[in-house]
Coordinates of N, CA and C and ligand atoms in Angstrom, one line a residue:
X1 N 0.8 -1.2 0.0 CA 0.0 0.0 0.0 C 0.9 1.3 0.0
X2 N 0.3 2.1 -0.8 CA 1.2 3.7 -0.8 C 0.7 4.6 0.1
X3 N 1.6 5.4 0.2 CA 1.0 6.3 1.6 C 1.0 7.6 1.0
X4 N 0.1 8.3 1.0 CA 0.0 9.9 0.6 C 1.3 10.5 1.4
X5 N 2.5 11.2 0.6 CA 4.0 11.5 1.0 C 3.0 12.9 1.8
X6 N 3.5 13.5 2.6 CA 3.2 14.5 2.9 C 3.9 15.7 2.1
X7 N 3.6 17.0 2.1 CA 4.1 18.1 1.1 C 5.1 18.4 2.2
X8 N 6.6 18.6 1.2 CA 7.7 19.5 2.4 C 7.7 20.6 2.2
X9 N 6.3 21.0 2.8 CA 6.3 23.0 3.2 C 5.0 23.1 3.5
X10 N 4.8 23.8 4.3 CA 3.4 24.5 4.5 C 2.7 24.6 3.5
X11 N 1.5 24.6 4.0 CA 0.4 24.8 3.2 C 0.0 26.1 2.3
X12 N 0.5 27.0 2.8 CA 0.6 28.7 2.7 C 1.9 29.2 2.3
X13 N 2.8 28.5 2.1 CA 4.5 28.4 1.6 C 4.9 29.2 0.3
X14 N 4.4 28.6 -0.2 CA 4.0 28.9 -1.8 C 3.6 30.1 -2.4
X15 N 2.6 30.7 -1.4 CA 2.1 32.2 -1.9 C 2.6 33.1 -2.1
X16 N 2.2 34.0 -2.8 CA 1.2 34.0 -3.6 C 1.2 33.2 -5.1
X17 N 2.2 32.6 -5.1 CA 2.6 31.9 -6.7 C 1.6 30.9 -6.5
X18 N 1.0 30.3 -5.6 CA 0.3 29.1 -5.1 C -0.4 29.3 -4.0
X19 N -1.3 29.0 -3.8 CA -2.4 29.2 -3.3 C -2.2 28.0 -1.9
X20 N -2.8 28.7 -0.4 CA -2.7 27.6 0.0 C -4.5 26.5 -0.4
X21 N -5.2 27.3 -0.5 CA -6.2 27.1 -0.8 C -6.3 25.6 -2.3
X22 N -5.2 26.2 -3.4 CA -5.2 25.3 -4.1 C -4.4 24.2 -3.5
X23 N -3.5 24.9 -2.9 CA -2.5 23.2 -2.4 C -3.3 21.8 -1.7
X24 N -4.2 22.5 -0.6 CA -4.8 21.6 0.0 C -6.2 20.9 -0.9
X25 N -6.2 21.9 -1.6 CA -7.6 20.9 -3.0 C -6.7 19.6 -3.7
X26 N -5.6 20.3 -4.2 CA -4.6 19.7 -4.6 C -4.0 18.3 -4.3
X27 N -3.4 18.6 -3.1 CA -2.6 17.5 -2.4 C -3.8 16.6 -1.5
X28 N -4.3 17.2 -0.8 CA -5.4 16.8 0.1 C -6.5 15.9 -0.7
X29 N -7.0 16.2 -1.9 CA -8.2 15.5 -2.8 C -7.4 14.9 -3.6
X30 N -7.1 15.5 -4.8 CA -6.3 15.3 -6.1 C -5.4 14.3 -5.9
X31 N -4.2 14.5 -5.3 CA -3.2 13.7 -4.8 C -3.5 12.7 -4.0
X32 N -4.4 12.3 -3.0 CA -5.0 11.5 -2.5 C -6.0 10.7 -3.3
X33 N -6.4 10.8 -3.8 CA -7.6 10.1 -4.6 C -6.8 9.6 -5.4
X34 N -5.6 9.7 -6.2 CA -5.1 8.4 -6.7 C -4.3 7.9 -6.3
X35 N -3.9 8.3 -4.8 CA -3.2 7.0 -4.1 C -4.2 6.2 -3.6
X36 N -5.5 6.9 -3.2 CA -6.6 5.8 -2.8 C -7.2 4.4 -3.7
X37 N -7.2 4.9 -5.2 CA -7.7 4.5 -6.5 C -6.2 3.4 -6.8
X38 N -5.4 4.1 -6.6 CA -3.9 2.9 -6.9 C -4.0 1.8 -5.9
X39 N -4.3 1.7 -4.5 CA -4.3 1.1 -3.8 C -5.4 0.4 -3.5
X40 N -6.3 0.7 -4.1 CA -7.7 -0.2 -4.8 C -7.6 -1.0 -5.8
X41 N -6.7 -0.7 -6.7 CA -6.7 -1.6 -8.2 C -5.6 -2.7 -7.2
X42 N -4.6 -2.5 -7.2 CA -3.8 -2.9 -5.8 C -3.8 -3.9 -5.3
X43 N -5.1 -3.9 -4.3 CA -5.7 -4.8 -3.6 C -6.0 -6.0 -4.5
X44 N -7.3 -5.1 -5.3 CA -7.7 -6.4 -6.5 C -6.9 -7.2 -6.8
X45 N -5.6 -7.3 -7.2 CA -5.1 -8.0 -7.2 C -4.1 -9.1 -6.7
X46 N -4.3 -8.1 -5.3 CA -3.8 -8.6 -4.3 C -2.1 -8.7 -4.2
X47 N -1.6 -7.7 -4.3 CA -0.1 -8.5 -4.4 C 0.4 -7.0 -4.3
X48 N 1.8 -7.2 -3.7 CA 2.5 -5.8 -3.0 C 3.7 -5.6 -4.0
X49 N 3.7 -4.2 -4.3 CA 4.5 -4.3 -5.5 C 5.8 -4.1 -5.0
X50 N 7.2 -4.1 -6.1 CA 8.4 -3.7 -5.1 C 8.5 -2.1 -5.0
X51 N 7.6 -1.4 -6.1 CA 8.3 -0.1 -6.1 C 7.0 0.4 -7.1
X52 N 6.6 1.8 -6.8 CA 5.7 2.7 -7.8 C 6.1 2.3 -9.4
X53 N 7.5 2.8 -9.1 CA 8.0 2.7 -10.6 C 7.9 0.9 -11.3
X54 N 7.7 -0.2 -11.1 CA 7.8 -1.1 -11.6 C 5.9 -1.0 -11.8
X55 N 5.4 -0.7 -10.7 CA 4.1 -0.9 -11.3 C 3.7 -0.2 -12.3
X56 N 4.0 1.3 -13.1 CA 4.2 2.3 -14.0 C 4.7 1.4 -15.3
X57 N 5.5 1.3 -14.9 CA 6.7 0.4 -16.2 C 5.4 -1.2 -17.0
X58 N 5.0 -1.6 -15.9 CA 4.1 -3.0 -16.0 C 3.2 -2.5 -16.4
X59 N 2.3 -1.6 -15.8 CA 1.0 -1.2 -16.5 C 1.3 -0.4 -18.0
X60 N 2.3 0.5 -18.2 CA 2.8 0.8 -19.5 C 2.9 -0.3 -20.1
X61 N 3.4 -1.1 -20.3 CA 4.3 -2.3 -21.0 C 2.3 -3.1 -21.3
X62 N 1.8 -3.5 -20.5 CA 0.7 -4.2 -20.1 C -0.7 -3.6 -20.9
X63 N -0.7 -2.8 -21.4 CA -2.0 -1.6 -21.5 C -2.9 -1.5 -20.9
X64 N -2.3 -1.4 -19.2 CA -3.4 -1.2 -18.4 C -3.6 0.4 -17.9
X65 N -4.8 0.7 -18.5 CA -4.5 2.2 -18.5 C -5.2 2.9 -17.2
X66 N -6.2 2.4 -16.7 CA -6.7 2.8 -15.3 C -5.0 2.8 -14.2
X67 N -4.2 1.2 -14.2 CA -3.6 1.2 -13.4 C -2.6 2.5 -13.4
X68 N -1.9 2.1 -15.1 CA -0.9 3.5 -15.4 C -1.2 4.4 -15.0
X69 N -3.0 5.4 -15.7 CA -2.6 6.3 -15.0 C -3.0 6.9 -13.6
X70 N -3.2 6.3 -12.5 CA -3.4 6.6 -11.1 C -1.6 6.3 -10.8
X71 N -1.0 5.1 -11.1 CA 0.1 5.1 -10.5 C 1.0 6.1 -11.0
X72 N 0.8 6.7 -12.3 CA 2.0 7.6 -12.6 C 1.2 8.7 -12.3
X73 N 0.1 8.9 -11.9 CA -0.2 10.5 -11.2 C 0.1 10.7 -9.7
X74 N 0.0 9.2 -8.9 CA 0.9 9.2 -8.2 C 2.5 9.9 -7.9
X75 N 2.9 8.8 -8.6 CA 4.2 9.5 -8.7 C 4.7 11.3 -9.3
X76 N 3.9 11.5 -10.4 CA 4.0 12.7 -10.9 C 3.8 13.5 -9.6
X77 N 3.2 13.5 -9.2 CA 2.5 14.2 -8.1 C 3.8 14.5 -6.8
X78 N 3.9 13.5 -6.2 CA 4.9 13.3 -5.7 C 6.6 14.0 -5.8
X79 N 6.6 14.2 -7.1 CA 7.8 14.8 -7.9 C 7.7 16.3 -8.1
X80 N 6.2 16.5 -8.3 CA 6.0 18.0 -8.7 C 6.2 18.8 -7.0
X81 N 5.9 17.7 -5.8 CA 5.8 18.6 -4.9 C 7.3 18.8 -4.5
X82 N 8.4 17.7 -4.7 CA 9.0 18.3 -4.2 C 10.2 19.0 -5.5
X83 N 9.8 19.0 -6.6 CA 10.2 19.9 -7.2 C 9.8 21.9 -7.1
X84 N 9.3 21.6 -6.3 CA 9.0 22.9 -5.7 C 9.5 23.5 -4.8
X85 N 9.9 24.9 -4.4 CA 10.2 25.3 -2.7 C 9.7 26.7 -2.6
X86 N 10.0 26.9 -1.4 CA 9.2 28.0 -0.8 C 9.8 29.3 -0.9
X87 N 11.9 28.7 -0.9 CA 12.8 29.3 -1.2 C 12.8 30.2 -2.6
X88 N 12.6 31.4 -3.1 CA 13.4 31.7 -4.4 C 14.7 31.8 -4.8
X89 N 14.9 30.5 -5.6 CA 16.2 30.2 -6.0 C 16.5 30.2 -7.5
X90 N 17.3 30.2 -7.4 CA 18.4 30.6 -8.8 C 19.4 29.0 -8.9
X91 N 19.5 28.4 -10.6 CA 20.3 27.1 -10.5 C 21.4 27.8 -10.2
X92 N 22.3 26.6 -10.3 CA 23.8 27.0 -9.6 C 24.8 25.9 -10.5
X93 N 25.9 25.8 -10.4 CA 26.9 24.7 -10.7 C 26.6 24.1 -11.9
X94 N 27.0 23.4 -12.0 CA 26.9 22.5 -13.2 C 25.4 22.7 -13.7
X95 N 24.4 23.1 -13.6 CA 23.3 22.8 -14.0 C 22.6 23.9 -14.3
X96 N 23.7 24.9 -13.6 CA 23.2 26.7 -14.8 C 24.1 26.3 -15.8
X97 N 25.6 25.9 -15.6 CA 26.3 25.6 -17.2 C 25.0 25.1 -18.5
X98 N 24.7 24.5 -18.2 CA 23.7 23.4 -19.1 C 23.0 24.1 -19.2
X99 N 22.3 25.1 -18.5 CA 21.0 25.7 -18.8 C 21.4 26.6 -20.0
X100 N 22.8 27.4 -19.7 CA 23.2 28.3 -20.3 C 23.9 28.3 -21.9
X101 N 24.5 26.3 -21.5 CA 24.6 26.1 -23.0 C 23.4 25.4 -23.7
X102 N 22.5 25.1 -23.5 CA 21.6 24.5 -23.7 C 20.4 25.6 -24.4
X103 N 20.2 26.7 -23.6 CA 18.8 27.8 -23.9 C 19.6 29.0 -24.1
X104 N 20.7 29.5 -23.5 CA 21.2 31.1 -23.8 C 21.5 31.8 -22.2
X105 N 20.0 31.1 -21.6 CA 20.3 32.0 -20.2 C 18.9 31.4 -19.4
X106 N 18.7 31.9 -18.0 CA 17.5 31.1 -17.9 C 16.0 31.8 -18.3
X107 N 16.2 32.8 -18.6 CA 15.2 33.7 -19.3 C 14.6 32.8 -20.1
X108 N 15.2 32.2 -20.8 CA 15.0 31.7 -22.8 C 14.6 30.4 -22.0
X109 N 15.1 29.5 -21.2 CA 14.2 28.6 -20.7 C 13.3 28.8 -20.3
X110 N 12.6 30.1 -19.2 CA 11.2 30.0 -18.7 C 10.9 30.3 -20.1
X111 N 10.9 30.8 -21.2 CA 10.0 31.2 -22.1 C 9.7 29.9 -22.8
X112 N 10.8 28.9 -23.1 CA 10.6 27.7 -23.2 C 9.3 26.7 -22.6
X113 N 10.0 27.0 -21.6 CA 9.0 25.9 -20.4 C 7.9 26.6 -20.7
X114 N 7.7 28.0 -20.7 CA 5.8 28.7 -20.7 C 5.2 28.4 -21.8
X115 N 6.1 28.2 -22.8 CA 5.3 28.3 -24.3 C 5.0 27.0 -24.4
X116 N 5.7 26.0 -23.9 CA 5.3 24.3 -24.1 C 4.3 23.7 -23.2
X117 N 4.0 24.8 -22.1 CA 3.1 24.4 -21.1 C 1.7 25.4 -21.7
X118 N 1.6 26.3 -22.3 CA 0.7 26.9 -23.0 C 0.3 26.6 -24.1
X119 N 1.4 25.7 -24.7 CA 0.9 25.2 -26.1 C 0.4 23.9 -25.7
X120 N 0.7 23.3 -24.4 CA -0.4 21.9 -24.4 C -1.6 21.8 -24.6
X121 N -2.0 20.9 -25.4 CA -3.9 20.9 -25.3 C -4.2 19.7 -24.4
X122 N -4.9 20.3 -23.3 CA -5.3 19.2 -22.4 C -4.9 19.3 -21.1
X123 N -5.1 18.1 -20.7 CA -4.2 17.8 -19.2 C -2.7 17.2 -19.5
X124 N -2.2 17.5 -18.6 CA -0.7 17.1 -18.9 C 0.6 17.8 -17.9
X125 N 1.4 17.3 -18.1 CA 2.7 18.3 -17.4 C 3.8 18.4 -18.1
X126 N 4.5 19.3 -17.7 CA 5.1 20.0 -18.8 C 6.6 20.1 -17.6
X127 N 8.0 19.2 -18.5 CA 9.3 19.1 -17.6 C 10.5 19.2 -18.1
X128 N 11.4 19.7 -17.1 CA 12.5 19.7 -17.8 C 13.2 18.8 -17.5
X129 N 13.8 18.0 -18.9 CA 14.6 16.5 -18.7 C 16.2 16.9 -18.9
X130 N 17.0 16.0 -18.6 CA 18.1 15.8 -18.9 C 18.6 14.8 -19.5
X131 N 19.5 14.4 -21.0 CA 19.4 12.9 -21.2 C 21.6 12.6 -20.3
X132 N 21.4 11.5 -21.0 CA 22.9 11.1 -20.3 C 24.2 12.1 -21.2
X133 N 24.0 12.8 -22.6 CA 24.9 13.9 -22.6 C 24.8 15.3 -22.0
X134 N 24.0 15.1 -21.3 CA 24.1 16.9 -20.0 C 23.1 17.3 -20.9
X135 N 22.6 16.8 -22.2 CA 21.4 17.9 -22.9 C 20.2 17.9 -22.3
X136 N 19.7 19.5 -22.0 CA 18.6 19.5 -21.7 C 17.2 19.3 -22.6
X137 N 15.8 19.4 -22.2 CA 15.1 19.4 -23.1 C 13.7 20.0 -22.1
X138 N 13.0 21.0 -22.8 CA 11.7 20.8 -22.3 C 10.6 19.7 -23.2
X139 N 9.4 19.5 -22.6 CA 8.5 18.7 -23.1 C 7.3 18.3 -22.4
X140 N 6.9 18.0 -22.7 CA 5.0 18.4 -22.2 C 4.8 16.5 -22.5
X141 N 4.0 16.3 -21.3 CA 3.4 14.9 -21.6 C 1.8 14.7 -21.5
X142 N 1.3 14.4 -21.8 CA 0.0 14.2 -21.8 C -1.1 13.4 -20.7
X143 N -2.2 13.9 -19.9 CA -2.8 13.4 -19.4 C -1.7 13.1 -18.2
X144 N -1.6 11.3 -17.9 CA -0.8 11.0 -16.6 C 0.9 10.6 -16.9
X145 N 0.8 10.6 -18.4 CA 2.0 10.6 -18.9 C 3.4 11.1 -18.3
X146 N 4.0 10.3 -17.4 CA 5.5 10.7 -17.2 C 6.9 10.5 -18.4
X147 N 7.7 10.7 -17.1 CA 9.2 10.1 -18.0 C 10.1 9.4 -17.7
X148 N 9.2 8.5 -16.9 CA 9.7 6.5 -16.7 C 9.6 5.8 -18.1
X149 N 8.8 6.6 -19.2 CA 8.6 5.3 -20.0 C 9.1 5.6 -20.8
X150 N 10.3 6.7 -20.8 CA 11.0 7.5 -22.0 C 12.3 7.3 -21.5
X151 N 12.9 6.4 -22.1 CA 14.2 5.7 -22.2 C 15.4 7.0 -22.3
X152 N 16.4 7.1 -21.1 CA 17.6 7.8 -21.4 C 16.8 9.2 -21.1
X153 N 15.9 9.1 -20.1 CA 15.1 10.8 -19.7 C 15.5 11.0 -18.3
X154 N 15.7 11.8 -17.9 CA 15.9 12.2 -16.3 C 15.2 13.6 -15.6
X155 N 13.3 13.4 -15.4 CA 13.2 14.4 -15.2 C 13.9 15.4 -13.9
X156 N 14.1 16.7 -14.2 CA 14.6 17.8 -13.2 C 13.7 18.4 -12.6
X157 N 12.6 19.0 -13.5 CA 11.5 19.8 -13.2 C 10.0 19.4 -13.8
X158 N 9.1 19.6 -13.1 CA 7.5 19.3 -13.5 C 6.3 20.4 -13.2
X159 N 5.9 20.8 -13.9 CA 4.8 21.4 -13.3 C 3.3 21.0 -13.8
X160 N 2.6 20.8 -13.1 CA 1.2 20.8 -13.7 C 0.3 20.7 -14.7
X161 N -0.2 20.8 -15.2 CA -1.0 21.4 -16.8 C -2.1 21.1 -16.0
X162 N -2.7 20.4 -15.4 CA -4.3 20.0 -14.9 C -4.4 21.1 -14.8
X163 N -6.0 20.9 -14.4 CA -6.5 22.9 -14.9 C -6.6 22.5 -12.8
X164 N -6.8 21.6 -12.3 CA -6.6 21.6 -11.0 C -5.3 22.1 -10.0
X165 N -4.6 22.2 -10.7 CA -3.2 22.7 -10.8 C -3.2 24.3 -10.8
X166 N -4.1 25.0 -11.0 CA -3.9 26.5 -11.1 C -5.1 27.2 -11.2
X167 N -6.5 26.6 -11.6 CA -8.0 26.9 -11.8 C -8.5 28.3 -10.7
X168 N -7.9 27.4 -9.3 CA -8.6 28.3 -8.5 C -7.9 29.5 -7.6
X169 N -6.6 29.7 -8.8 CA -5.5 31.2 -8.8 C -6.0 31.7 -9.8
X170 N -5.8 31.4 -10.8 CA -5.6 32.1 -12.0 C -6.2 31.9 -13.0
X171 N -7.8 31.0 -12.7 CA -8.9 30.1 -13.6 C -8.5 30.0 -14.7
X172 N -8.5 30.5 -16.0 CA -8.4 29.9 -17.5 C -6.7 30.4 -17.8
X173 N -5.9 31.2 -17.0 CA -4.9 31.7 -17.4 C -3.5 30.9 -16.8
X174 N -3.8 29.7 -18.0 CA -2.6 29.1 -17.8 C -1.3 29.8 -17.8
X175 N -0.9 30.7 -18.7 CA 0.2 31.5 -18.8 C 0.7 32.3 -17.6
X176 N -0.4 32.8 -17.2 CA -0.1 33.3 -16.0 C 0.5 32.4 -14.9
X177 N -0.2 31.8 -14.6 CA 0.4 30.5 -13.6 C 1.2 29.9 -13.4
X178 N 2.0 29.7 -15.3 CA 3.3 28.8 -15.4 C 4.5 29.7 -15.5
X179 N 4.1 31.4 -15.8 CA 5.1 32.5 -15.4 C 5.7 32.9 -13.9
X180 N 4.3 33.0 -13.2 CA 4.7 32.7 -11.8 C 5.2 31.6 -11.3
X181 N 5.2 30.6 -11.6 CA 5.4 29.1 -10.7 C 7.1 29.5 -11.5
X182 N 7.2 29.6 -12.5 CA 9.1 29.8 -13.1 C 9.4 30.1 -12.0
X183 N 8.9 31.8 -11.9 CA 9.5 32.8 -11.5 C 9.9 32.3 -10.0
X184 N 9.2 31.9 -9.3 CA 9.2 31.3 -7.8 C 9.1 30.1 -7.2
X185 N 9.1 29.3 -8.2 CA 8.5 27.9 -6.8 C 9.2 27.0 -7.7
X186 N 10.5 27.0 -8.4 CA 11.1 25.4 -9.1 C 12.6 25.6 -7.9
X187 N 12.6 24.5 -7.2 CA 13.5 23.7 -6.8 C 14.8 23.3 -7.1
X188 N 15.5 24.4 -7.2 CA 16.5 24.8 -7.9 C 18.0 23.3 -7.3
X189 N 17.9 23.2 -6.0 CA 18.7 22.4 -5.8 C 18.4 20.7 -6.0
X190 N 17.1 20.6 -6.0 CA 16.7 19.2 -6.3 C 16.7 19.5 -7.9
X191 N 16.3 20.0 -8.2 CA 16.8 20.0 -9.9 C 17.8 19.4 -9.9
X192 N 19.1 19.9 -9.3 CA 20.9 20.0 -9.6 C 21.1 18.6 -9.2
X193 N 20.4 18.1 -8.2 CA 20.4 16.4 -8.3 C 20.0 16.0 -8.6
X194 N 19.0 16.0 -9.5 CA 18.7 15.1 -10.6 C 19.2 15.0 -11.7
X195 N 19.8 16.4 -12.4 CA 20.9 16.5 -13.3 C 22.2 15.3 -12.7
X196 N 22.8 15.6 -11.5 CA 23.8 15.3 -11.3 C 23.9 13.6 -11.7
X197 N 22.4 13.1 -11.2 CA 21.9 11.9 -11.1 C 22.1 11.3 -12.5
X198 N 21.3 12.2 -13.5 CA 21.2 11.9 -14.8 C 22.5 12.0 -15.6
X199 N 23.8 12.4 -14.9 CA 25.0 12.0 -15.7 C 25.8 10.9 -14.7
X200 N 25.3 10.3 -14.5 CA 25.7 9.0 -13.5 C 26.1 9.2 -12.4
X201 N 25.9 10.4 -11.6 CA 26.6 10.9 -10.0 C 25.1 10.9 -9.0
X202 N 24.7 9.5 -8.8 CA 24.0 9.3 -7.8 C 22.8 9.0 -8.2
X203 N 21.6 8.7 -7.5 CA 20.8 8.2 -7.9 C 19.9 9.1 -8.5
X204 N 18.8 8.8 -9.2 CA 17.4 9.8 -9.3 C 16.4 9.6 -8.5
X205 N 15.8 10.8 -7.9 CA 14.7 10.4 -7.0 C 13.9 9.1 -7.4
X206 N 13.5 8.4 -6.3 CA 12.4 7.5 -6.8 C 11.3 7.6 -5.8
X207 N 10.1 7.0 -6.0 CA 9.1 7.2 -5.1 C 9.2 6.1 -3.4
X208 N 8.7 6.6 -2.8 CA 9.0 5.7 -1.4 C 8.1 4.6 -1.6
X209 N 8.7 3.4 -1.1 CA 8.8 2.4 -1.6 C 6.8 1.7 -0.7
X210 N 6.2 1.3 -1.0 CA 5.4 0.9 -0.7 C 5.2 0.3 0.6
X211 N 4.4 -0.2 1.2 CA 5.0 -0.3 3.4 C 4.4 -1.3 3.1
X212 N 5.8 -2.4 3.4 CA 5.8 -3.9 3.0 C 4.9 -5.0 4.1
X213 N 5.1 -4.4 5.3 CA 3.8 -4.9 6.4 C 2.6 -4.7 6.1
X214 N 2.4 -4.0 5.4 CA 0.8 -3.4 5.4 C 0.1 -4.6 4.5
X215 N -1.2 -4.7 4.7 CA -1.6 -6.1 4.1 C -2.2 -5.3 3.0
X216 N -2.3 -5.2 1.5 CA -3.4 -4.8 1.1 C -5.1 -4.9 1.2
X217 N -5.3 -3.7 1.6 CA -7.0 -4.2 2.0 C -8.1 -3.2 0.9
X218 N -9.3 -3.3 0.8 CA -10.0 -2.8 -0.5 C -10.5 -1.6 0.5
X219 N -10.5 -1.7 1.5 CA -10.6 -0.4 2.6 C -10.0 0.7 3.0
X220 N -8.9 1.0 1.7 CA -7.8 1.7 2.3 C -8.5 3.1 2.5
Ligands
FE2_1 FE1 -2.4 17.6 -10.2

């Protein structure tokens, strides 16, 4: 069984880029309801997985698309919170180099990242990857779509696209939402280790591992 991760920061942390009002719709409903929904399919089947990411990988691989996507909005989820902070920060080290040879400066990236998250149609999230030559890339996934299933990807950054994701800041003005969230709330040092990760110096986050005592039950 998965356990709803708690958010590392207050609920009100975020503001005004983020709402605490949206956070707790957010994390509290949104984020919970497909750990609830994951740990229901779960049950059904009765069996404890080793890791988020294998059940992701299997239901990809599998075409099970209820499982995919609750488990990878799980995880997405998970990733976008702590790709975030309360800190406003600026990259650093190795991973402004790359930004800088990669886009120009980080200016030319947020306009990157805003125009790929503006040009999505739909639900979706929009991140910045790194592959195994330091190259960065932005790119937008669709629906629950991550980038476990995109071979040689390492995401650094994620934000949102669900209209639940910014509806009740900034209702129809996605632009707005994904200018502010640049501007203030990406995670500038968890970024830098997941770069670091994605050129072979340590691991990449993964999701916490499922609680191996827990029995699955259809009651979670
Ligand atoms: Fe969401």
């Amino acid at each position: 069984m998965f356990d709803l991760p708690e958010l590392p920061f207050t609920y009100d942390a975020l503001e005004p880029a983020m709402s605490a009002r949206t956070l707790r719709f957010h994390h509290d409903k949104h984020h919970a309801g497909y750990v609830k929904t994951l740990n229901e399919q779960l049950a059904a089947v009765g069996q404890v997985p080793r890791s988020l990411e294998t059940v992701i990988l299997y239901a990809s691989k599998t075409s099970n698309p209820k499982l995919f996507n609750n488990a990878a909005q799980v995880w997405n989820h998970a990733f976008f919170w702590l790709a975030m902070s309360a800190k406003r920060e600026r990259p650093s080290g190795a991973l402004a180099k790359a930004i800088e040879s990669e886009f120009g400066d980080l200016a030319k990236l947020k306009k990157a990242f805003v125009e790929a998250g503006v040009g999505h149609f739909g639900s979706g999230w929009v991140w910045l990857t790194a592959g195994h030559n330091s190259r960065l890339q932005v790119r937008s996934t669709h629906d629950a779509d991550d980038t476990l299933t995109h071979a040689g990807m390492t995401p650094l950054l994620v934000c949102d696209l669900w209209e639940h994701a910014y509806y009740l800041d900034y209702q129809n003005d996605r632009k707005g939402f994904l200018e502010a969230w640049f501007d203030a709330l990406p995670n500038w040092q968890f970024a830098a280790r997941q770069f670091e990760a994605s050129q072979g110096r340590g691991e990449p986050w993964r999701h916490p591992q499922p609680r191996p005592d827990a029995k699955l039950s259809k009651a979670s």
